[in-house]
Short mmCIF file of C-alpha atoms in Angstrom, two decimals:
data_model
loop_
_atom_site.label_atom_id
_atom_site.label_comp_id
_atom_site.label_asym_id
_atom_site.label_seq_id
_atom_site.Cartn_x
_atom_site.Cartn_y
_atom_site.Cartn_z
CA MET A 1 -27.15 -58.00 32.27
CA ALA A 2 -25.73 -58.18 28.75
CA GLU A 3 -28.46 -55.85 27.54
CA THR A 4 -27.04 -52.94 29.58
CA THR A 5 -24.58 -51.80 26.87
CA GLY A 6 -25.63 -54.03 24.00
CA ILE A 7 -22.05 -55.35 23.70
CA VAL A 8 -21.11 -58.56 25.50
CA CYS A 9 -17.79 -59.60 27.02
CA ASP A 10 -16.18 -61.84 24.39
CA LEU A 11 -14.14 -63.83 26.93
CA CYS A 12 -17.23 -64.60 29.02
CA GLU A 13 -19.25 -65.47 25.96
CA SER A 14 -16.59 -68.03 24.95
CA ARG A 15 -17.30 -69.70 28.33
CA ASN A 16 -21.06 -69.62 27.79
CA ARG A 17 -21.51 -66.69 30.16
CA SER A 18 -23.37 -63.48 29.43
CA LYS A 19 -21.86 -60.30 30.82
CA SER A 20 -22.04 -56.75 29.55
CA ALA A 21 -18.75 -55.34 28.27
CA TYR A 22 -17.22 -52.58 30.35
CA ILE A 23 -14.27 -51.61 28.09
CA TRP A 24 -13.21 -52.28 24.51
CA CYS A 25 -9.71 -53.33 23.45
CA SER A 26 -8.96 -52.19 19.90
CA VAL A 27 -5.93 -54.49 19.70
CA CYS A 28 -7.79 -57.64 20.71
CA GLU A 29 -10.93 -56.34 19.00
CA GLU A 30 -12.98 -57.57 21.95
CA GLY A 31 -15.31 -56.23 24.59
CA LEU A 32 -14.35 -57.01 28.22
CA CYS A 33 -16.39 -57.03 31.40
CA ILE A 34 -15.06 -55.58 34.65
CA ASP A 35 -13.57 -58.87 35.84
CA CYS A 36 -11.93 -59.77 32.52
CA SER A 37 -10.67 -56.21 32.05
CA GLU A 38 -8.69 -56.50 35.30
CA TYR A 39 -6.95 -59.64 34.06
CA HIS A 40 -6.42 -57.97 30.67
CA ARG A 41 -4.84 -54.96 32.36
CA VAL A 42 -2.17 -56.99 34.24
CA SER A 43 -1.48 -59.71 31.67
CA LYS A 44 2.00 -59.51 30.09
CA LEU A 45 0.51 -59.98 26.60
CA SER A 46 -2.12 -57.27 26.88
CA LYS A 47 -1.16 -54.77 29.60
CA GLN A 48 0.26 -52.39 26.95
CA HIS A 49 -2.95 -52.49 24.90
CA GLU A 50 -4.88 -49.23 24.67
CA THR A 51 -8.51 -49.57 25.77
CA LEU A 52 -11.50 -47.25 25.90
CA SER A 53 -14.85 -47.31 27.64
CA ILE A 54 -17.81 -48.91 25.91
CA ASP A 55 -19.55 -45.52 25.86
CA SER A 56 -16.58 -44.01 24.03
CA TYR A 57 -16.39 -47.01 21.70
CA ARG A 58 -20.06 -46.68 20.78
CA LYS A 59 -19.50 -43.02 19.89
CA LEU A 60 -16.92 -43.93 17.24
CA PRO A 61 -18.22 -43.80 13.64
CA GLU A 62 -19.29 -47.15 12.20
CA CYS A 63 -16.49 -47.03 9.62
CA ILE A 64 -13.93 -46.67 12.44
CA ARG A 65 -15.43 -49.35 14.69
CA THR A 66 -15.36 -51.87 11.85
CA LEU A 67 -11.70 -51.27 10.97
CA SER A 68 -9.98 -54.63 11.29
CA LYS A 69 -6.57 -55.04 12.91
CA THR A 70 -6.22 -58.46 11.27
CA CYS A 71 -5.02 -59.07 7.72
CA LEU A 72 -7.93 -60.33 5.63
CA VAL A 73 -5.55 -62.33 3.41
CA HIS A 74 -3.22 -63.98 5.93
CA ASP A 75 -5.25 -63.73 9.14
CA GLU A 76 -2.24 -62.17 10.88
CA PRO A 77 -2.22 -58.99 13.01
CA LEU A 78 -1.61 -55.75 11.10
CA GLU A 79 1.40 -54.57 13.06
CA LEU A 80 3.48 -53.02 10.26
CA TYR A 81 3.00 -50.07 7.89
CA CYS A 82 4.11 -49.63 4.26
CA GLY A 83 4.97 -46.00 3.53
CA THR A 84 5.01 -46.60 -0.24
CA HIS A 85 1.41 -47.84 -0.44
CA GLN A 86 0.37 -46.03 2.77
CA GLU A 87 -1.44 -49.02 4.21
CA PRO A 88 -1.07 -51.32 7.24
CA CYS A 89 0.18 -54.84 6.61
CA CYS A 90 1.15 -58.04 8.41
CA THR A 91 4.49 -59.86 8.39
CA GLU A 92 3.32 -62.11 5.54
CA CYS A 93 2.36 -59.06 3.44
CA ILE A 94 5.84 -57.59 3.98
CA ALA A 95 7.40 -60.80 2.72
CA THR A 96 5.21 -60.93 -0.40
CA LYS A 97 3.31 -57.89 -1.67
CA HIS A 98 5.57 -55.30 -0.01
CA SER A 99 8.90 -57.12 -0.28
CA LEU A 100 10.40 -54.41 -2.52
CA CYS A 101 8.80 -51.44 -0.76
CA PRO A 102 11.27 -49.17 1.08
CA GLY A 103 10.41 -47.44 4.33
CA THR A 104 8.27 -50.09 6.06
CA THR A 105 8.03 -49.68 9.83
CA LEU A 106 5.93 -50.56 12.86
CA LEU A 107 2.36 -49.31 12.69
CA SER A 108 2.67 -48.12 16.29
CA LYS A 109 5.64 -45.94 15.29
CA THR A 110 3.81 -44.56 12.27
CA VAL A 111 0.75 -43.43 14.23
CA LYS A 112 2.77 -41.98 17.10
CA GLY A 113 1.94 -38.31 17.47
CA ILE A 114 -1.08 -38.47 15.15
CA ARG A 115 -3.26 -36.48 17.58
CA ASP A 116 -0.92 -33.49 17.31
CA SER A 117 -0.05 -33.99 13.62
CA GLU A 118 -0.66 -31.58 10.75
CA TYR A 119 -2.41 -34.45 8.96
CA LEU A 120 -5.22 -34.55 11.54
CA ALA A 121 -5.35 -30.75 11.89
CA SER A 122 -5.47 -30.16 8.13
CA THR A 123 -8.21 -32.79 7.71
CA LYS A 124 -10.30 -31.05 10.37
CA ARG A 125 -9.70 -27.70 8.69
CA ARG A 126 -10.66 -29.18 5.36
CA ILE A 127 -13.96 -30.46 6.78
CA ALA A 128 -14.64 -27.06 8.34
CA ARG A 129 -13.96 -25.32 5.03
CA MET A 130 -16.22 -27.71 3.16
CA LYS A 131 -19.00 -27.30 5.74
CA LEU A 132 -18.76 -23.54 5.50
CA HIS A 133 -18.71 -23.74 1.71
CA ALA A 134 -21.74 -26.04 1.63
CA GLU A 135 -23.67 -23.83 4.07
CA GLU A 136 -22.89 -20.75 1.99
CA MET A 137 -24.02 -22.56 -1.16
CA LYS A 138 -27.23 -23.65 0.56
CA GLN A 139 -28.05 -20.14 1.77
CA ASN A 140 -27.13 -18.70 -1.59
CA ARG A 141 -29.49 -21.07 -3.42
CA ARG A 142 -32.31 -20.32 -0.97
CA ALA A 143 -31.87 -16.59 -1.51
CA ASN A 144 -31.73 -17.16 -5.28
CA ILE A 145 -35.03 -19.11 -5.13
CA GLU A 146 -36.73 -16.26 -3.29
CA ARG A 147 -35.42 -13.74 -5.81
CA LEU A 148 -36.51 -15.89 -8.73
CA GLU A 149 -40.01 -16.28 -7.31
CA LYS A 150 -40.41 -12.55 -6.83
CA GLN A 151 -38.89 -11.78 -10.22
CA GLY A 152 -41.11 -14.43 -11.84
CA VAL A 153 -44.28 -12.84 -10.47
CA LEU A 154 -43.16 -9.39 -11.55
CA VAL A 155 -42.12 -10.52 -15.03
CA CYS A 156 -45.33 -12.53 -15.60
CA THR A 157 -47.42 -9.53 -14.57
CA GLU A 158 -45.48 -7.30 -16.93
CA VAL A 159 -45.72 -9.81 -19.79
CA ALA A 160 -49.51 -10.02 -19.37
CA ARG A 161 -49.80 -6.25 -19.44
CA ILE A 162 -47.60 -5.93 -22.51
CA LYS A 163 -49.50 -8.71 -24.28
CA ASP A 164 -52.86 -6.98 -23.73
CA GLU A 165 -51.53 -3.67 -25.04
CA THR A 166 -49.52 -4.90 -28.01
CA ASN A 167 -51.12 -8.09 -29.31
CA LYS A 168 -52.61 -6.50 -32.45
CA HIS A 169 -49.24 -4.96 -33.39
CA LEU A 170 -47.00 -8.02 -32.90
CA THR A 171 -46.92 -9.20 -36.52
CA GLU A 172 -45.83 -5.82 -37.83
CA ILE A 173 -43.26 -5.32 -35.08
CA GLU A 174 -41.83 -8.79 -35.62
CA ALA A 175 -41.36 -8.25 -39.34
CA LYS A 176 -39.65 -4.92 -38.75
CA LEU A 177 -37.39 -6.35 -36.08
CA VAL A 178 -36.39 -9.36 -38.16
CA ASN A 179 -35.51 -7.09 -41.03
CA GLU A 180 -33.31 -4.94 -38.79
CA ILE A 181 -31.57 -8.02 -37.44
CA ASN A 182 -30.90 -9.39 -40.93
CA GLU A 183 -29.51 -6.07 -42.11
CA LEU A 184 -27.30 -5.80 -39.02
CA VAL A 185 -26.04 -9.36 -39.44
CA MET A 186 -25.23 -8.72 -43.12
CA SER A 187 -23.45 -5.46 -42.31
CA GLU A 188 -21.34 -6.89 -39.50
CA THR A 189 -20.62 -10.04 -41.50
CA GLU A 190 -19.17 -7.90 -44.27
CA SER A 191 -17.11 -6.00 -41.68
CA CYS A 192 -15.73 -9.25 -40.26
CA LYS A 193 -14.91 -10.50 -43.77
CA ASN A 194 -12.95 -7.31 -44.42
CA ALA A 195 -11.05 -7.87 -41.18
CA GLU A 196 -10.41 -11.49 -42.18
CA SER A 197 -9.08 -10.33 -45.55
CA LYS A 198 -6.70 -7.89 -43.84
CA MET A 199 -5.36 -10.67 -41.66
CA GLU A 200 -4.85 -12.87 -44.73
CA ASP A 201 -2.70 -10.07 -46.19
CA ARG A 202 -0.75 -9.81 -42.93
CA LEU A 203 -0.24 -13.57 -42.82
CA SER A 204 0.93 -13.58 -46.44
CA LYS A 205 3.53 -10.91 -45.73
CA LEU A 206 4.66 -12.63 -42.54
CA GLN A 207 5.02 -15.90 -44.46
CA ASP A 208 7.13 -14.04 -47.04
CA LEU A 209 9.33 -12.70 -44.23
CA GLU A 210 9.59 -16.17 -42.74
CA LYS A 211 10.54 -17.59 -46.14
CA GLY A 212 13.07 -14.79 -46.65
CA ILE A 213 14.75 -15.56 -43.33
CA SER A 214 14.83 -19.28 -44.09
CA GLU A 215 16.29 -18.83 -47.60
CA THR A 216 18.83 -16.26 -46.40
CA GLU A 217 19.92 -18.62 -43.63
CA SER A 218 20.20 -21.54 -46.06
CA TYR A 219 21.89 -19.88 -49.05
CA GLY A 220 23.39 -16.56 -47.92
CA ASN A 221 26.83 -15.92 -46.54
CA LYS A 222 27.41 -14.45 -43.09
CA GLU A 223 27.34 -10.85 -44.31
CA GLN A 224 24.17 -11.42 -46.27
CA ILE A 225 22.56 -13.11 -43.28
CA TYR A 226 23.53 -10.29 -40.93
CA LEU A 227 22.53 -7.43 -43.25
CA GLY A 228 19.47 -9.32 -44.44
CA LEU A 229 18.32 -9.84 -40.89
CA LYS A 230 18.48 -6.08 -40.31
CA HIS A 231 16.22 -5.50 -43.31
CA LEU A 232 13.88 -8.34 -42.42
CA THR A 233 13.73 -7.16 -38.79
CA ASP A 234 12.72 -3.66 -39.96
CA CYS A 235 10.02 -5.23 -42.12
CA LEU A 236 8.88 -7.34 -39.19
CA ALA A 237 8.64 -4.25 -36.97
CA THR A 238 6.52 -2.54 -39.64
CA GLU A 239 4.23 -5.57 -39.80
CA GLU A 240 3.96 -5.68 -36.02
CA THR A 241 3.00 -1.98 -35.93
CA THR A 242 0.42 -2.55 -38.66
CA LEU A 243 -0.96 -5.58 -36.83
CA LYS A 244 -1.36 -3.61 -33.62
CA SER A 245 -2.97 -0.77 -35.56
CA ASN A 246 -5.42 -3.22 -37.14
CA MET A 247 -6.50 -4.40 -33.70
CA GLU A 248 -7.73 -0.86 -32.94
CA GLU A 249 -10.01 -0.73 -36.01
CA SER A 250 -13.74 -1.08 -35.61
CA CYS A 251 -13.93 -4.23 -37.72
CA PHE A 252 -11.79 -6.06 -35.13
CA GLN A 253 -14.02 -5.21 -32.18
CA GLU A 254 -16.11 -7.98 -30.63
CA LYS A 255 -19.78 -7.41 -31.45
CA ALA A 256 -22.91 -9.17 -30.31
CA ILE A 257 -26.58 -8.66 -31.01
CA GLU A 258 -28.83 -8.03 -28.03
CA LEU A 259 -32.51 -7.12 -27.94
CA ILE A 260 -33.39 -4.35 -25.43
CA LEU A 261 -36.99 -3.60 -24.57
CA ALA A 262 -37.76 -0.14 -25.95
CA GLU A 263 -39.38 2.58 -23.86
CA GLU A 264 -41.90 3.06 -26.68
CA MET A 265 -43.37 -0.36 -25.87
CA LYS A 266 -45.21 1.33 -23.03
CA LEU A 267 -47.16 3.37 -25.55
CA LEU A 268 -49.40 1.24 -27.75
CA THR A 269 -49.34 3.49 -30.77
CA THR A 270 -45.56 3.93 -30.85
CA ILE A 271 -44.39 0.35 -30.34
CA SER A 272 -41.37 -0.41 -32.54
CA SER A 273 -39.85 -3.49 -30.87
CA MET A 274 -40.86 -6.03 -28.25
CA GLY A 275 -37.87 -7.53 -26.50
CA THR A 276 -37.13 -10.81 -24.82
CA ILE A 277 -36.74 -12.32 -21.37
CA LYS A 278 -33.07 -12.58 -20.53
CA LEU A 279 -31.66 -14.81 -17.81
CA ASN A 280 -28.55 -13.15 -16.43
CA VAL A 281 -26.05 -15.76 -15.29
CA LYS A 282 -22.88 -14.92 -13.40
CA PRO A 283 -20.54 -16.85 -11.07
CA THR A 284 -21.76 -17.17 -7.50
CA VAL A 285 -19.59 -15.19 -5.11
CA ILE A 286 -18.77 -17.80 -2.46
CA SER A 287 -15.46 -18.39 -0.71
CA SER A 288 -13.35 -20.99 -2.49
CA ILE A 289 -13.42 -24.56 -1.19
CA GLU A 290 -9.75 -25.02 -2.18
CA PRO A 291 -7.10 -24.52 0.53
CA ASN A 292 -3.86 -22.66 -0.20
CA SER A 293 -2.04 -25.98 -0.32
CA SER A 294 -3.03 -29.59 -0.20
CA ALA A 295 -2.62 -31.55 3.03
CA GLN A 296 0.14 -34.13 3.05
CA MET A 297 -0.40 -37.71 4.24
CA PHE A 298 0.93 -38.11 7.78
CA SER A 299 3.79 -40.55 7.89
CA PRO A 300 7.21 -40.17 9.52
CA ASN A 301 8.47 -42.75 7.02
CA GLU A 302 8.35 -41.24 3.53
CA ALA A 303 8.73 -43.77 0.72
CA SER A 304 11.55 -43.47 -1.76
CA TYR A 305 10.53 -41.41 -4.80
CA SER A 306 12.42 -43.80 -7.04
CA SER A 307 9.87 -46.52 -6.22
CA MET A 308 6.80 -44.41 -6.99
CA THR A 309 4.81 -44.62 -10.21
CA ILE A 310 2.23 -42.33 -11.79
CA SER A 311 -1.12 -43.83 -12.73
CA ASN A 312 -4.68 -42.87 -13.58
CA ILE A 313 -3.77 -39.86 -15.72
CA LYS A 314 -6.84 -38.42 -17.46
CA ARG A 315 -6.15 -37.48 -21.04
CA GLY A 316 -8.08 -34.54 -22.39
CA THR A 317 -9.30 -33.85 -25.92
CA ALA A 318 -7.64 -30.54 -26.64
CA GLY A 319 -7.37 -31.15 -30.39
CA SER A 320 -4.46 -30.22 -32.64
CA ASP A 321 -6.20 -27.05 -33.82
CA CYS A 322 -6.31 -25.71 -30.26
CA ILE A 323 -2.55 -25.80 -29.72
CA GLU A 324 -1.38 -25.34 -33.29
CA GLY A 325 1.68 -23.12 -33.54
CA THR A 326 2.63 -23.62 -29.93
CA ARG A 327 5.98 -25.20 -29.07
CA ASN A 328 6.87 -24.06 -25.56
CA THR A 329 4.50 -25.00 -22.76
CA CYS A 330 5.64 -22.99 -19.74
CA SER A 331 3.25 -23.41 -16.80
CA LEU A 332 -0.34 -24.01 -15.76
CA VAL A 333 -2.68 -23.28 -12.86
CA GLN A 334 -6.24 -24.24 -11.87
CA LEU A 335 -8.70 -21.39 -11.25
CA PRO A 336 -11.28 -21.39 -8.42
CA ASP A 337 -14.07 -22.32 -10.87
CA GLY A 338 -12.22 -25.49 -11.99
CA ARG A 339 -10.86 -24.16 -15.30
CA ILE A 340 -7.22 -24.85 -16.08
CA VAL A 341 -5.06 -22.12 -17.65
CA LEU A 342 -1.90 -23.07 -19.55
CA ALA A 343 0.72 -20.48 -20.52
CA ALA A 344 2.61 -21.20 -23.73
CA ALA A 345 4.93 -19.37 -26.13
CA ASN A 346 5.51 -19.66 -29.84
CA GLU A 347 8.69 -21.33 -31.08
CA ALA A 348 10.60 -18.04 -31.36
CA GLU A 349 9.34 -16.91 -27.92
CA THR A 350 8.22 -13.55 -29.32
CA PHE A 351 4.58 -13.85 -28.24
CA GLY A 352 2.38 -16.41 -26.56
CA TYR A 353 -1.07 -17.69 -25.64
CA PHE A 354 -3.23 -18.53 -22.66
CA TYR A 355 -5.07 -21.80 -23.27
CA VAL A 356 -8.17 -22.43 -21.16
CA PHE A 357 -9.36 -26.00 -20.48
CA ASP A 358 -12.29 -27.35 -18.53
CA ALA A 359 -11.82 -29.89 -15.74
CA ASP A 360 -12.11 -32.78 -18.24
CA GLY A 361 -9.28 -31.50 -20.43
CA HIS A 362 -11.36 -29.98 -23.24
CA CYS A 363 -9.89 -26.83 -24.72
CA ILE A 364 -12.42 -24.00 -24.23
CA GLU A 365 -10.57 -21.06 -25.76
CA ARG A 366 -7.21 -19.56 -26.63
CA LYS A 367 -6.22 -16.00 -25.72
CA PHE A 368 -3.42 -14.25 -27.65
CA SER A 369 -0.73 -12.39 -25.69
CA PHE A 370 1.67 -9.89 -27.27
CA GLN A 371 4.04 -10.61 -24.43
CA CYS A 372 5.55 -14.04 -23.83
CA PRO A 373 3.98 -15.60 -20.67
CA PHE A 374 6.07 -17.93 -18.52
CA GLY A 375 4.99 -18.36 -14.87
CA LEU A 376 1.46 -18.64 -13.46
CA ALA A 377 0.27 -18.58 -9.85
CA LEU A 378 -3.02 -18.11 -7.99
CA MET A 379 -2.95 -15.93 -4.87
CA ASN A 380 -6.15 -15.18 -2.93
CA GLN A 381 -8.37 -15.67 -5.98
CA LYS A 382 -6.06 -13.48 -8.12
CA LEU A 383 -4.26 -14.76 -11.21
CA ILE A 384 -0.62 -13.69 -11.47
CA ALA A 385 1.51 -14.15 -14.61
CA SER A 386 5.15 -13.39 -15.40
CA PHE A 387 6.30 -12.32 -18.86
CA ASN A 388 9.98 -12.95 -19.52
CA ILE A 389 9.98 -10.80 -22.68
CA GLY A 390 8.17 -7.88 -21.04
CA MET A 391 10.22 -8.44 -17.86
CA VAL A 392 7.23 -7.92 -15.61
CA ALA A 393 4.76 -9.78 -13.33
CA GLU A 394 1.10 -8.72 -13.49
CA ASN A 395 -2.33 -9.36 -12.01
CA LEU A 396 -4.63 -10.65 -14.78
CA ASP A 397 -8.39 -10.66 -15.18
CA LEU A 398 -9.77 -14.18 -14.58
CA GLU A 399 -12.09 -13.97 -17.61
CA ASP A 400 -10.19 -12.37 -20.48
CA PHE A 401 -6.63 -12.46 -19.00
CA THR A 402 -6.05 -8.78 -19.63
CA ARG A 403 -3.73 -6.76 -17.39
CA ILE A 404 -5.22 -5.37 -14.16
CA SER A 405 -2.11 -4.13 -12.42
CA GLU A 406 1.67 -4.59 -12.34
CA ILE A 407 3.14 -6.44 -9.34
CA ALA A 408 6.87 -6.34 -10.03
CA ASP A 409 9.37 -5.80 -12.83
CA GLY A 410 12.55 -7.64 -13.67
CA ASN A 411 13.71 -10.73 -15.52
CA ILE A 412 10.97 -12.80 -13.83
CA TYR A 413 10.40 -16.45 -14.77
CA GLY A 414 8.88 -18.99 -12.37
CA LEU A 415 6.13 -18.12 -9.88
CA SER A 416 4.76 -20.05 -6.89
CA CYS A 417 2.41 -19.22 -4.03
CA TYR A 418 1.89 -20.82 -0.63
CA ASP A 419 0.03 -19.52 2.42
CA ASN A 420 -0.25 -15.92 1.16
CA ILE A 421 3.45 -15.76 0.20
CA LEU A 422 4.44 -15.25 -3.45
CA ALA A 423 7.85 -16.49 -4.65
CA MET A 424 9.34 -15.04 -7.86
CA ALA A 425 12.38 -16.45 -9.67
CA ILE A 426 14.36 -13.50 -11.09
CA LYS A 427 16.94 -14.75 -13.54
CA GLY A 428 20.45 -13.59 -12.70
CA GLU A 429 19.44 -12.17 -9.31
CA GLY A 430 17.75 -14.73 -7.08
CA ILE A 431 14.35 -15.55 -5.59
CA THR A 432 12.23 -12.91 -3.88
CA LEU A 433 9.44 -13.57 -1.37
CA ALA A 434 6.59 -11.12 -0.88
CA LYS A 435 3.13 -10.97 0.66
CA GLU A 436 0.10 -9.62 -1.19
CA ASP A 437 0.28 -5.87 -1.94
CA GLU A 438 3.58 -5.59 -0.03
CA ASN A 439 7.21 -5.11 -0.98
CA PRO A 440 9.45 -8.23 -0.93
CA PHE A 441 10.46 -9.14 2.61
CA LYS A 442 13.28 -11.49 1.59
CA THR A 443 15.63 -11.98 -1.37
CA ILE A 444 17.42 -15.32 -1.60
CA ASN A 445 20.80 -15.48 -3.35
CA VAL A 446 20.71 -19.08 -4.54
CA ARG A 447 23.67 -21.05 -5.87
CA TYR A 448 22.42 -21.32 -9.46
CA ARG A 449 21.32 -18.01 -10.98
CA SER A 450 19.81 -19.00 -14.38
CA LEU A 451 16.50 -19.61 -12.64
CA ALA A 452 13.58 -21.25 -14.39
CA TYR A 453 10.83 -23.01 -12.44
CA ILE A 454 10.21 -22.75 -8.70
CA HIS A 455 7.81 -24.33 -6.22
CA LEU A 456 7.17 -23.00 -2.72
CA TRP A 457 5.83 -25.37 -0.05
CA LYS A 458 5.82 -24.49 3.66
CA ASN A 459 9.37 -23.36 4.49
CA LYS A 460 11.02 -25.05 1.48
CA LEU A 461 11.73 -23.80 -2.02
CA PHE A 462 12.41 -26.08 -4.96
CA TYR A 463 13.94 -24.55 -8.07
CA SER A 464 15.49 -25.60 -11.39
CA ASP A 465 18.16 -23.99 -13.53
CA PHE A 466 18.02 -23.23 -17.27
CA THR A 467 21.60 -24.18 -18.01
CA LEU A 468 22.20 -27.09 -15.62
CA PHE A 469 20.28 -30.32 -15.15
CA VAL A 470 19.84 -29.61 -11.44
CA LEU A 471 16.86 -29.53 -9.09
CA SER A 472 17.70 -27.75 -5.83
CA ARG A 473 15.98 -27.40 -2.48
CA TYR A 474 16.29 -24.35 -0.26
CA GLY A 475 15.04 -24.02 3.32
CA TRP A 476 14.36 -20.30 3.23
CA ARG A 477 13.74 -19.90 6.95
CA ARG A 478 17.09 -21.53 7.88
CA ASN A 479 19.00 -20.57 4.73
CA LEU A 480 19.99 -24.17 3.97
CA GLU A 481 20.53 -25.19 0.34
CA SER A 482 21.07 -28.61 -1.21
CA GLU A 483 20.80 -30.45 -4.53
CA ILE A 484 18.20 -33.18 -4.92
#
């Protein structure tokens, strides 16, 4: 009879009987036959225990079925829950390992309402997103294989044809092509050296201006400083105009050598160059696996932030040359492809840079910005940046961080996005909320107006102030504001 379900009644087995289990008690961690289940159901000690049928129990994943309700250290039932470490524990654990942890409560109270919780719903949504993403990646790779196979056959056929027609001319064509490449490299190298020399002149003059300001500040009187600044500012404006003018010159344009197969290659007697096989690589267009916001751990008993610690921080290898000249790190955001973009300003906050890092913290590149970037946010695969000097917020290209379009103007500092809503901190005015490609639907007049950084999460806004050491929280749906 015990072979019917494959799970025996533990109570009967302890009495040397063999009966098939009819239900499973997750509290007792035992299978029960029909007779024993009736006693279990009316017993004062177990009548409140939740049970499920053996068929339902067998359908649970192995990792769930093997979850123990008994402490492996103290052999006591896991009836309590530590919100700080987010793990179940027994009474002995509370007295030792978790003695200083705030917010401990009954495990039964912690899991109450889990079936209807956002934690469960967000986990299911996350799995669905990942499944969809994986399926799209699979189909995309299959389609890419088919294209590669067809392209491979076509290219091989073309290569064979070209080889038969041009084999006796290859040596001559190669020598001519190499000579052209060398001449082009020499010419463009000289052009780049001229550009480098111009920048050395600009740097020399800017260093002279910097020295002039420093010496005037150190040794001049107030009138000399004021009048000297006017002269130095005029000189600086001239240098800035010259610098911008230089950027338009041909020698400052990005140039790259590429070999294009000539039409003359089709005619044997007029072949002048051969070409090369080029593999075009571009990002795969697949919906992002990242949600708009990360799911929060379900627990009605949040631990005190004062007891939390930060660990396992991965330190990158940016290198001092990558961030040289940068003093003010303003904000950062992670792009859909995993790259991390950091907005930073120079010490005088007159211009800035976009630093790009890979997921391991290595600095990939640095992009110069004539404006001074402050806030960064990602909204529906679009990068948004605020520029407090230019007093504008713009959509930027994800590759070269150039301007695509203007979103809003004003003294905009911090940016934050959640669930298709963009929050903008406008210094001296308040915080505006807007949806993509729409006018702001709400302006919040917060208590502190020298706004700096903001963070939007669900129906709450967190913001800091430039002049006060205050972090504030604002429930924008209920218009409730408080200091943290």
